[in-house]
Coordinates of C-alpha atoms in Angstrom, one line a residue:
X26 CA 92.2 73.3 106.5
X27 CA 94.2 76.2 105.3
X28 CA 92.8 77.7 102.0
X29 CA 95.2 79.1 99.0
X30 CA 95.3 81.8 97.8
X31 CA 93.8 80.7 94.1
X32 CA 94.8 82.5 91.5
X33 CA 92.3 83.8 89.1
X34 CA 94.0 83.8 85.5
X35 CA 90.9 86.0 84.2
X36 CA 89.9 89.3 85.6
X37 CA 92.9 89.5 88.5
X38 CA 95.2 90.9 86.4
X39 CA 94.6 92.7 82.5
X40 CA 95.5 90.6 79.7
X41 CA 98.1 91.2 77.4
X42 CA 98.7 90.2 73.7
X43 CA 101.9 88.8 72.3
X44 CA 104.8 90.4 70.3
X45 CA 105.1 93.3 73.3
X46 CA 108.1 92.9 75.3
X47 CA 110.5 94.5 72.6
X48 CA 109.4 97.6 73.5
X49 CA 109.4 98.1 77.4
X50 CA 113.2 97.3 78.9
X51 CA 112.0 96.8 82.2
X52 CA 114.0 95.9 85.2
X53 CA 114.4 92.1 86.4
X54 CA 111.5 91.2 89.2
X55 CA 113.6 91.6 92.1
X56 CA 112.3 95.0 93.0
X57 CA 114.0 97.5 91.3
X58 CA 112.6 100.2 88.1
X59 CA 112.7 102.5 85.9
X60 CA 112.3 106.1 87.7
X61 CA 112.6 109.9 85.5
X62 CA 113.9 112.5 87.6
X63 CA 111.6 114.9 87.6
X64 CA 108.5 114.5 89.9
X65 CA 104.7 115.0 89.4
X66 CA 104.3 117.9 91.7
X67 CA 100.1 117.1 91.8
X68 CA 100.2 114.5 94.2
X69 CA 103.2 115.5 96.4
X70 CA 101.7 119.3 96.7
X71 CA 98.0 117.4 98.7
X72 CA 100.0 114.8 100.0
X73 CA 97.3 112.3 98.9
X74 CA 97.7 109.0 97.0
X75 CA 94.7 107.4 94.7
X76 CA 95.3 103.6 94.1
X77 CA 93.8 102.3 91.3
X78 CA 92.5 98.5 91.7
X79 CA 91.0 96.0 89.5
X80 CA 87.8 94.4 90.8
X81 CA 85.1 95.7 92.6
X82 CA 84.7 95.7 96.3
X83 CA 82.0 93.5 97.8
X84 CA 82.9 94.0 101.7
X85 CA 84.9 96.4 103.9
X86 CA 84.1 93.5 106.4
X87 CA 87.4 92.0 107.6
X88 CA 86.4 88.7 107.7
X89 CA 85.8 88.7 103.9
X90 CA 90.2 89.9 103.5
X91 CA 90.6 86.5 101.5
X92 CA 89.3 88.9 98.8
X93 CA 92.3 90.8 97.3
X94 CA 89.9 94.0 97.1
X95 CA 88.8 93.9 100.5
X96 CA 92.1 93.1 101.8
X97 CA 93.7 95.9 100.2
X98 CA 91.3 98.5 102.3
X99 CA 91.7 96.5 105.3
X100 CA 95.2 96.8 105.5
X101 CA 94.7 100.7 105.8
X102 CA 91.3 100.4 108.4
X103 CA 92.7 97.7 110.5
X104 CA 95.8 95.8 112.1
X105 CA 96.8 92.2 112.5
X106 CA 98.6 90.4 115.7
X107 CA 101.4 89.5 113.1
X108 CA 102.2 90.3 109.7
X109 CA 105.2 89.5 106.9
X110 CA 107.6 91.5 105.9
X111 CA 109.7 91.7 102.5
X112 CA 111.7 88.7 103.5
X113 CA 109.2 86.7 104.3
X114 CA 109.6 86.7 107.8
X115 CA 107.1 87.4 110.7
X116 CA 106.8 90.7 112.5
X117 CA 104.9 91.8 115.2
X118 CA 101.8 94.2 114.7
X119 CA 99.2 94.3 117.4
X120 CA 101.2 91.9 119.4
X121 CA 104.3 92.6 121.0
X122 CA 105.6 89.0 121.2
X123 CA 104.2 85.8 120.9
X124 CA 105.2 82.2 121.8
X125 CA 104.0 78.7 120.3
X126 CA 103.7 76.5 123.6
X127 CA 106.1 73.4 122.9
X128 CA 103.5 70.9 122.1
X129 CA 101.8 73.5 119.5
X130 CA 98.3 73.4 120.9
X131 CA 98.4 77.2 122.3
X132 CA 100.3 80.7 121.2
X133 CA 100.7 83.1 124.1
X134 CA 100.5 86.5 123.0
X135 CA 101.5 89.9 124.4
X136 CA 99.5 92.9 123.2
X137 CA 101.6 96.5 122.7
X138 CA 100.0 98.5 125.6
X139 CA 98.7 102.4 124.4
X140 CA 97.0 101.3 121.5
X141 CA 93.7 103.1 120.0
X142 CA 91.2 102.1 117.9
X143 CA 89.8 104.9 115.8
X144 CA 86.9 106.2 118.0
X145 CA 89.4 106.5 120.5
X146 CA 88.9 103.0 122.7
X147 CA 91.7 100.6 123.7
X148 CA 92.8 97.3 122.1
X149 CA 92.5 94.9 124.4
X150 CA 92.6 90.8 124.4
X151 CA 88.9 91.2 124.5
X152 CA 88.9 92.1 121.2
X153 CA 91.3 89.6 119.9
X154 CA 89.1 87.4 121.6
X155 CA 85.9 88.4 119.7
X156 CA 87.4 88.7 116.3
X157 CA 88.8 85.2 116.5
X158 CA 85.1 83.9 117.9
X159 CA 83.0 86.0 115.3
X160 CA 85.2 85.1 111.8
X161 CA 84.9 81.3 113.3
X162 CA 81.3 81.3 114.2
X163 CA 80.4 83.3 110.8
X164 CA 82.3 80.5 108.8
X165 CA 82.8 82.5 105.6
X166 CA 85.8 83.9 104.0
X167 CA 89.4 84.4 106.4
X168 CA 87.9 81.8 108.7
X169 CA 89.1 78.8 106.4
X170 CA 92.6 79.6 108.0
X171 CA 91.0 79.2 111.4
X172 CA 89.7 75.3 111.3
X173 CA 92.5 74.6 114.0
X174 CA 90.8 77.5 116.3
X175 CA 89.5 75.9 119.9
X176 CA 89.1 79.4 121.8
X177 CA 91.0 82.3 123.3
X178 CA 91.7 82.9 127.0
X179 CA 92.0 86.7 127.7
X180 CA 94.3 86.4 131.0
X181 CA 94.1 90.6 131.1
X182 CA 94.2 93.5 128.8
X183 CA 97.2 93.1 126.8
X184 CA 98.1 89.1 127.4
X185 CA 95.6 86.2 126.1
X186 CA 95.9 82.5 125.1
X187 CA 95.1 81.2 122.0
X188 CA 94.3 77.2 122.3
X189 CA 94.1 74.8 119.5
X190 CA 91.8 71.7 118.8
X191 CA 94.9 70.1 117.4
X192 CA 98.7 70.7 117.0
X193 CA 99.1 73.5 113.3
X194 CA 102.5 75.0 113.3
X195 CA 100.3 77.3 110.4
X196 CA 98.2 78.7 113.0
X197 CA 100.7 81.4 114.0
X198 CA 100.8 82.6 110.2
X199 CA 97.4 82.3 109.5
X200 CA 96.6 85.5 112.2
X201 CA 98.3 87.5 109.7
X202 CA 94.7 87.0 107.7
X203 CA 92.9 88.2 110.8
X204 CA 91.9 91.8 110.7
X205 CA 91.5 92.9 114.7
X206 CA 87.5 94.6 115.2
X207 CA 86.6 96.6 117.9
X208 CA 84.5 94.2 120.1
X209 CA 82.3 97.0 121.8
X210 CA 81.5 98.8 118.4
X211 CA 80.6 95.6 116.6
X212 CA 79.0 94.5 119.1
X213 CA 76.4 97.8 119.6
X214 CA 75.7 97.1 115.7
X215 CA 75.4 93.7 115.8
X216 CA 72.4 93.4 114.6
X217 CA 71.0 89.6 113.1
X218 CA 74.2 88.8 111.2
X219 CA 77.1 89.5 113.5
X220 CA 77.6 92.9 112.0
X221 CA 78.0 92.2 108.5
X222 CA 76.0 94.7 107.1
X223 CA 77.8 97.6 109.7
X224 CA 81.0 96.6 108.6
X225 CA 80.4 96.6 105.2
X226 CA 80.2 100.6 105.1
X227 CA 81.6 101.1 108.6
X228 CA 85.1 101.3 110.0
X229 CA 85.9 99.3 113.9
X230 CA 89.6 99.4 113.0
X231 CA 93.2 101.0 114.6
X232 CA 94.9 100.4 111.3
X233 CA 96.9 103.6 110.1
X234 CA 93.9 105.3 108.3
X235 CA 90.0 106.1 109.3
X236 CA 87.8 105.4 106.6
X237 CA 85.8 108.7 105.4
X238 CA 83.3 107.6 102.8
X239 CA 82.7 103.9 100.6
X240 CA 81.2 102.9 97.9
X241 CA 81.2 100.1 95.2
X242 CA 83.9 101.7 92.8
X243 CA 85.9 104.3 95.7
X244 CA 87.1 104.1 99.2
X245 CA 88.7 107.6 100.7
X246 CA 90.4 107.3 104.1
X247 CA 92.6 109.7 106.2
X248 CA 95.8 109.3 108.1
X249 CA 95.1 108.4 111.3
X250 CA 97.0 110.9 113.8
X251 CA 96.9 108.4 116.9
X252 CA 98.2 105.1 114.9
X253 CA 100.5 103.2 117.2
X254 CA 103.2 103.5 114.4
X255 CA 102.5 106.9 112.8
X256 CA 104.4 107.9 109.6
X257 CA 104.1 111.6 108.7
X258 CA 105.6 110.6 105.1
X259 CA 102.7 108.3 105.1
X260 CA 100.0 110.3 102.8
X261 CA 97.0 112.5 104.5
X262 CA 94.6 110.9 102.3
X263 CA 94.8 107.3 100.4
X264 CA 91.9 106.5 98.0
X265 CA 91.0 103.0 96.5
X266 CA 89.7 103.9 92.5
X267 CA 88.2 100.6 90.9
X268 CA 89.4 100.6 87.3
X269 CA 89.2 97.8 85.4
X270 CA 91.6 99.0 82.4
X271 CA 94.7 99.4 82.4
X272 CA 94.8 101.6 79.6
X273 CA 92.4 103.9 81.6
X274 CA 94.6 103.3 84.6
X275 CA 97.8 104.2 82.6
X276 CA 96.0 107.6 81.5
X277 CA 95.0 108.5 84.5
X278 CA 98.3 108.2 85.8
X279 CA 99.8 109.9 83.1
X280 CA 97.4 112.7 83.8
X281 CA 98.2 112.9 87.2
X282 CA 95.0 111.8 88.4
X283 CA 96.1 108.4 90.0
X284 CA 99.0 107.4 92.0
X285 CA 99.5 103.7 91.6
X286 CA 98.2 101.0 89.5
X287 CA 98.9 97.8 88.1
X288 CA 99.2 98.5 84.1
X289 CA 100.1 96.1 81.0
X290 CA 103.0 96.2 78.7
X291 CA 101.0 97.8 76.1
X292 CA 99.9 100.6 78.7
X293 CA 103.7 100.7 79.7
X294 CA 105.3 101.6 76.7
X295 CA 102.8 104.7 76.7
X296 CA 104.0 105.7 80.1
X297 CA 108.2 105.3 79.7
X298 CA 109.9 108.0 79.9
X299 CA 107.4 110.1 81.3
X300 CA 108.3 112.7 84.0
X301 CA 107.6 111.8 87.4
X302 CA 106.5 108.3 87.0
X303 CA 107.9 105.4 87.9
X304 CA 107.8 101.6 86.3
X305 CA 108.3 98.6 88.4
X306 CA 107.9 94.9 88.0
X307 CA 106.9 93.1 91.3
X308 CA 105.9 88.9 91.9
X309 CA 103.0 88.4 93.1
X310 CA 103.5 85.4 95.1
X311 CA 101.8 83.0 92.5
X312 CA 103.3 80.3 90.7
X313 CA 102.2 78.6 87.3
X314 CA 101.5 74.9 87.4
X315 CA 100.5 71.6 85.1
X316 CA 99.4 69.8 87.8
X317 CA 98.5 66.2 86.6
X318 CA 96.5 63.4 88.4
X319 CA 99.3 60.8 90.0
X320 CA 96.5 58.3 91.1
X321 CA 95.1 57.3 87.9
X322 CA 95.7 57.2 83.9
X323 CA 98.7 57.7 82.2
X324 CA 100.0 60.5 84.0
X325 CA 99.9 58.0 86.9
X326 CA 103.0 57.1 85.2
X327 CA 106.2 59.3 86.4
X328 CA 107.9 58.7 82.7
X329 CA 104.9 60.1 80.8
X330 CA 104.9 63.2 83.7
X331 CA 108.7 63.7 83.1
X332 CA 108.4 64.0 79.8
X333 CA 105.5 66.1 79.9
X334 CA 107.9 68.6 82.2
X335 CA 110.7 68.4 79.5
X336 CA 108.7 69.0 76.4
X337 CA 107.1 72.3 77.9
X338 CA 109.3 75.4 76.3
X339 CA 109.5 77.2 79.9
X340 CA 111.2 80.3 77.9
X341 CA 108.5 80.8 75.2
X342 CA 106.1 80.7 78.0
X343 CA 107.3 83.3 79.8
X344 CA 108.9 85.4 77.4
X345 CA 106.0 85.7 74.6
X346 CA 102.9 84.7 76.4
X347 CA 103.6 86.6 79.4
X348 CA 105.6 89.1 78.1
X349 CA 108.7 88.9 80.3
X350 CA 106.5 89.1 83.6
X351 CA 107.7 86.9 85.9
X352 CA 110.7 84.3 86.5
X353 CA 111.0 80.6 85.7
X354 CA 110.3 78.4 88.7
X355 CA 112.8 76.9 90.7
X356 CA 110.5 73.8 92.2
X357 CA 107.4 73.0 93.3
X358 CA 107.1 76.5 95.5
X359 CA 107.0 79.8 94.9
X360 CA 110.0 82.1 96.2
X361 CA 107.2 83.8 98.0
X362 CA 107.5 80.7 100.5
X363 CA 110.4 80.4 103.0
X364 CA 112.2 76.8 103.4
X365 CA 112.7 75.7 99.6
X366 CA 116.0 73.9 99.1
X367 CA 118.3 75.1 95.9
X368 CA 116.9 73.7 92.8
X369 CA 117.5 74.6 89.6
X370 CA 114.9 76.4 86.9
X371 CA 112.5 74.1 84.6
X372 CA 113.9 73.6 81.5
X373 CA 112.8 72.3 78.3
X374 CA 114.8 69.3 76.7
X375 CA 112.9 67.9 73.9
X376 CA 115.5 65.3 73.5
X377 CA 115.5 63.8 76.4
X378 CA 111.9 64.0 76.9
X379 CA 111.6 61.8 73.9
X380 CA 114.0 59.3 75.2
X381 CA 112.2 59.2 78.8
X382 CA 109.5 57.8 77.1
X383 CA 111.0 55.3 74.7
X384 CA 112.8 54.0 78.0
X385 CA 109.2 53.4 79.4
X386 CA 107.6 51.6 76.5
X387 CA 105.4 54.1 75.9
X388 CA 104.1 54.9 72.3
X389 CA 101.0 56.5 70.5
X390 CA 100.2 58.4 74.0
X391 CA 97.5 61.0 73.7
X392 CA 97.0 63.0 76.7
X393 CA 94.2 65.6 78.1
X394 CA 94.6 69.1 79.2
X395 CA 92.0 71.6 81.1
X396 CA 92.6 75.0 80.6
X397 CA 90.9 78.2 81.8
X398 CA 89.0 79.6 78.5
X399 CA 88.3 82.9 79.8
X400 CA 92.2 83.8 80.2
X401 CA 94.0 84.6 76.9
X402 CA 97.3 83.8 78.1
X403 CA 96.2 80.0 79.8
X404 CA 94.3 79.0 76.4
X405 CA 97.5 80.2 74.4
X406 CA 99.3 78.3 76.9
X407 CA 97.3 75.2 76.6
X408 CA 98.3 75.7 73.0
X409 CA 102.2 76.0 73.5
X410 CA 102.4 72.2 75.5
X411 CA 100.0 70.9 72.7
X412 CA 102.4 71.8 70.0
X413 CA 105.7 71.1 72.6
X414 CA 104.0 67.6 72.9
X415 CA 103.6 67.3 69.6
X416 CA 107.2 67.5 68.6
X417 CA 107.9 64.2 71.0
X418 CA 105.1 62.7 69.4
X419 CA 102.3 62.9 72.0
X420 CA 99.0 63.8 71.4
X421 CA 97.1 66.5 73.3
X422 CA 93.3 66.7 73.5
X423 CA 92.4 70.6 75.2
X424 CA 89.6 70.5 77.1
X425 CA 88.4 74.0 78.2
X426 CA 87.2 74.0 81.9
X427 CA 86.1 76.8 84.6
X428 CA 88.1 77.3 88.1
X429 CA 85.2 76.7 89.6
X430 CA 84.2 73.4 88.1
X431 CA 87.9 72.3 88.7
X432 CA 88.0 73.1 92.1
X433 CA 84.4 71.1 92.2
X434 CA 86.8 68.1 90.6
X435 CA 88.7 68.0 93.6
X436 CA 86.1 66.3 95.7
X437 CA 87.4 62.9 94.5
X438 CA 90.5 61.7 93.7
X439 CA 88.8 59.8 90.8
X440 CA 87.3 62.9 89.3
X441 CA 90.6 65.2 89.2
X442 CA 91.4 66.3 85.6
X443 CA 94.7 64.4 83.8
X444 CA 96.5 67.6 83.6
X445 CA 95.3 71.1 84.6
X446 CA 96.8 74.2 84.3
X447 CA 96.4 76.6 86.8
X448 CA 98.1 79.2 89.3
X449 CA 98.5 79.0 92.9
X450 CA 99.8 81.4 96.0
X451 CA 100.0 80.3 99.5
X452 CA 97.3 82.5 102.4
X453 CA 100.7 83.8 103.7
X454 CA 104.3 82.8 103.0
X455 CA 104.7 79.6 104.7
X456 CA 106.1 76.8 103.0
X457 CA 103.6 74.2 105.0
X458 CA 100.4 76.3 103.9
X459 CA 100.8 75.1 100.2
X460 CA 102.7 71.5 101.2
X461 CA 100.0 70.4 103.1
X462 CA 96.8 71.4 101.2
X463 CA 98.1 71.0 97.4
X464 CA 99.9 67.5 98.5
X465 CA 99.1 65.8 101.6
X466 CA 96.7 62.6 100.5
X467 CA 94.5 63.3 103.4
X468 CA 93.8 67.1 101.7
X469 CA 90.9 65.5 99.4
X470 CA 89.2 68.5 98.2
X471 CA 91.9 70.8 97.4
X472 CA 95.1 68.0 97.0
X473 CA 95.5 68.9 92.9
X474 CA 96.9 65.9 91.9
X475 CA 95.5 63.0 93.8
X476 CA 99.9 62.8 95.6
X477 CA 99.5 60.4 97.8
X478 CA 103.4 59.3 99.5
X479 CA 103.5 58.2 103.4
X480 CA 107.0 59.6 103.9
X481 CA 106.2 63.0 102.3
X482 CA 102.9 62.8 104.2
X483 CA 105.1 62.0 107.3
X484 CA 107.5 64.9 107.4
X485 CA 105.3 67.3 106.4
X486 CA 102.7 65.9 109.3
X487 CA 105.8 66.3 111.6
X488 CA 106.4 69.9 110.6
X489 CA 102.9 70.7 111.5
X490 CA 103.3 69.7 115.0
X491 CA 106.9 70.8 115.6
X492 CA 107.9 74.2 117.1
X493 CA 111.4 74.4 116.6
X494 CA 111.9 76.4 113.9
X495 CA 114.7 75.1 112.1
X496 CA 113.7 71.6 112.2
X497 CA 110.1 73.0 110.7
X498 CA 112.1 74.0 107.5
X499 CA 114.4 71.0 107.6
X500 CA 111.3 68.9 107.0
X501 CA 109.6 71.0 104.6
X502 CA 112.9 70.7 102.9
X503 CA 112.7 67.2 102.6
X504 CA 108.8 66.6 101.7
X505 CA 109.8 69.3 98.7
X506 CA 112.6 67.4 97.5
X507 CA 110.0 64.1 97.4
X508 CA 108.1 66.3 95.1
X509 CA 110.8 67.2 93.0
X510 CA 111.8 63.8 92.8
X511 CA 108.3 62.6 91.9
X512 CA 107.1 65.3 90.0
X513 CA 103.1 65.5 90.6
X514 CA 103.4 68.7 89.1
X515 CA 105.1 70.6 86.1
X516 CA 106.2 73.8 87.8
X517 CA 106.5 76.6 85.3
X518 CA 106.8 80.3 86.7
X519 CA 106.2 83.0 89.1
X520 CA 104.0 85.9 87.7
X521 CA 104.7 89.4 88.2
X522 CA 103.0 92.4 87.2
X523 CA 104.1 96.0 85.9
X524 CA 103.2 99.0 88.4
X525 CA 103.3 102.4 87.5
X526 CA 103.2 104.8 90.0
X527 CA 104.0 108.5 90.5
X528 CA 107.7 109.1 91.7
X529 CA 107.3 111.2 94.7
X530 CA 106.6 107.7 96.5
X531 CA 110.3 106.5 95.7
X532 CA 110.9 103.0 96.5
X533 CA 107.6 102.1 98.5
X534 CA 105.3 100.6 96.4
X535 CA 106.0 96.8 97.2
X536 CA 103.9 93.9 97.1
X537 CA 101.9 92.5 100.4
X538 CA 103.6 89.2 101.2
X539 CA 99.9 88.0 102.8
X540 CA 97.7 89.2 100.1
X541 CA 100.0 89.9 97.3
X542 CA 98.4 93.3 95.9
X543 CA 99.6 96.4 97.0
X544 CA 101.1 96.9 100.5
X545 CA 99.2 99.9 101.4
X546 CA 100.9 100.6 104.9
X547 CA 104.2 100.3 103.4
X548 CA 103.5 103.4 100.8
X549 CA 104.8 106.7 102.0
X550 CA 106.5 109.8 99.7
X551 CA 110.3 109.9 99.6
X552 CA 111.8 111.6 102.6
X553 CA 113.4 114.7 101.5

């Protein structure tokens, strides 16, 4: 089963207080920023970038990428047979071209010839082969995207065939998780774990950087002359700074010192207007949900989850609590996510929400919400529905409650929580990847809501198992609308965050459609 990309609502990105937004006139989420004309003539001069992250890194190994930190480096060490690009669309990497076998039980795969791995070696099938083999056999991390994996025939150097225990139309996307090792170099430090402890500090990669030195808090690589897709814009040195503030993080920016960051509002307003630096807000791929348990209790009831989904005031939300960062959602996926029909944003409607539930008979209601207590802006959250519910005269009981524990609720349709709020992002932007674990009924263990519908589970089974492309999105269409219709879910907004970064690198600082943090092989300074 395909894991998500769970958002963590304390420590992924900093908190911010309320009241804020007033004083930063950032530009809408699609992209665009604020830019001063002048440049910061420190970082173009040594042509190196320093990327300050939150988080600290536990594993250069790239079977451990489902972490955002380790991810980040990876993308700069190593390469992938297939990525995403800013449309949400697949592109080739390592392979050349590909081709899902009509009955989905195998993806043929053509390898670009010429290309090195950093010690000078060849990528071959073989080690597509051995990554695929080692991240299933070591069960840990990216290999939750691999449980449809069967084995990989290597017919020669550059052509293999990957086979499938069952048809997964998500297979294909889920390689763009799978960091390609060099099989003799692992191999030679193998060791007794597979070469976990190697790779930890140690880089088997042909991605566009060689890694020079690591450590807990800073990673410094180099450009990599060789790389199959060499950039001479792309800088000579990119460092990886763990900073956990982002008012340190806006300082050393503002001094010159760092190059990119993820920063709050408050840490924004210091920084507009300064020469040389830009400020962008980018989505992240997330979306915000109240996911409520459909197989049991009152929210069992569609009137009481309708009404639920009308009372919440979408706009104070987003506006006060999360200071602007973000858009309302437009149904039950994130935009991050191909195949989503047209539907329009959440909106609150007080007065309708209270006649929904006269309609249904339903009085003197007092409901039960889990919140995350270690994220400011979920608890003050939590407290926005209570007083929304309030005002259509239902009563809500907050109950604070750990991911972990939630996530631990799962295991049983019986145990999920009434309501929980919580974000999600898909492993890569496929519509099915987020369909099938957050809604199928057979997904006990990380199904939210307890959904359980035979025609939604039907199309969305069907998707799985087709290969044509366009019916694929016609039936995710469809099992989406089912959801809109039944609403196991109270959709509320994408997150964004503010970057700041220093000028020189014009418009390529961009969030990773597969990991959503920074897309490191996408940064480069502006071509003069």
């Amino acid at each position: 089963m395909t894991r998500l990309r769970s958002v963590r609502l304390s420590g992924r990105r900093p908190l911010m207080g309320l009241g804020l937004i007033a004083v930063l006139a950032l530009t809408a989420c699609t992209g665009t920023g604020e830019t001063n004309s002048h440049s910061n003539s420190s970082q173009a001069s040594n042509q190196s970038v320093v990327y300050s992250h939150s988080g600290a890194l536990a594993s250069l190994d790239p079977v451990h990428a489902d972490f955002s930190e380790t991810a980040s480096v990876d993308q700069a060490l190593y390469d992938t047979l297939i990525s995403y690009d800013q449309k949400n669309e697949i592109v080739p990497e390592l392979a050349r071209s590909y081709k899902v076998a009509a009955d989905v039980l195998s993806i043929s795969v053509t390898l670009r010839s010429g290309v090195i791995f950093h010690d000078g070696s060849r990528v071959t099938a073989k080690d597509v082969a051995y990554t695929l083999n080692r991240d299933v056999k070591l069960a840990v991390g990216v290999a939750s995207t691999l449980s449809d994996y069967a084995s990989t025939h290597v017919v020669d150097p550059t052509h293999l065939v990957i086979h499938l225990k069952r048809p997964s139309t998500l297979f294909l996307g889920a390689l763009s998780n799978i960091y390609i090792v060099e099989s003799r170099l692992v191999s030679a430090h193998q060791g007794t774990d597979d070469g976990q402890a190697w790779l930890n500090k140690n880089d088997a990669g042909s991605g566009p950087y060689t890694l020079s030195s690591v450590s807990t808090t800073q990673v410094i690589t180099k450009r990599y002359p060789k790389y199959w897709a060499f950039n001479s814009h792309r800088p000579a040195k990119f460092m990886f700074l763990e900073s956990d503030q982002a008012s340190t993080t806006a300082a050393s920016i503002k001094a010159g010192n760092v190059s990119i960051g993820k920063i709050d509002t408050t840490s924004a307003a210091t920084l507009k207007g300064q020469r040389g630096i830009t400020l962008k807000k980018l989505r992240d791929g997330a979306q915000v949900y109240i996911y409520f348990n459909t197989s049991q209790g009152p929210t069992s009831n569609i009137a009481v989850r309708k009404a639920v989904r009308l009372a919440y005031d979408y706009n104070a939300g987003l506006e006060k609590i999360r200071q602007g960062l973000g858009i309302i959602a437009t149904g039950p996926l994130p935009s991050s996510v191909s195949c989503r029909p047209p539907e329009p944003p959440s909106k609150q409607n007080l007065a309708e929400a209270k006649k929904v539930l006269k309609d249904a008979g339903i009085s003197n209601l007092t409901l039960t919400l889990g919140y995350q207590p270690n994220s400011a802006k979920n608890a003050q959250e939590a407290t926005l529905l209570q007083s929304d519910l309030k005002g259509i005269g239902v009563d809500l009981k907050l109950t604070p409650m750990q991911f972990p524990a939630y996530l631990q609720s799962l295991s049983s349709f019986s145990t999920i929580p009434e309501m929980f709020l919580a974000a999600d992002a898909p492993p890569y932007p496929g519509a099915g990847t987020m369909l099938s674990t957050l809604y199928l009924s057979t997904a006990v263990g990380s199904n939210r809501t307890g959904f359980s519908d035979p025609t939604f589970d039907s199309l969305v089974n069907r998707a799985l198992k087709t290969s044509d492309e366009k019916t694929q999105c016609q039936l995710y269409e469809q099992a989406q609308l089912i959801l809109a219709k039944e609403m196991p879910a109270a959709d509320l907004y994408e997150s964004a965050d503010i970057w700041a970064y220093d000028s020189n690198l014009g418009n390529s600082v961009q969030v990773n459609p597969v990991h959503g943090t920074l897309d490191v092989k996408a940064v480069e300074f502006a071509k003069k």
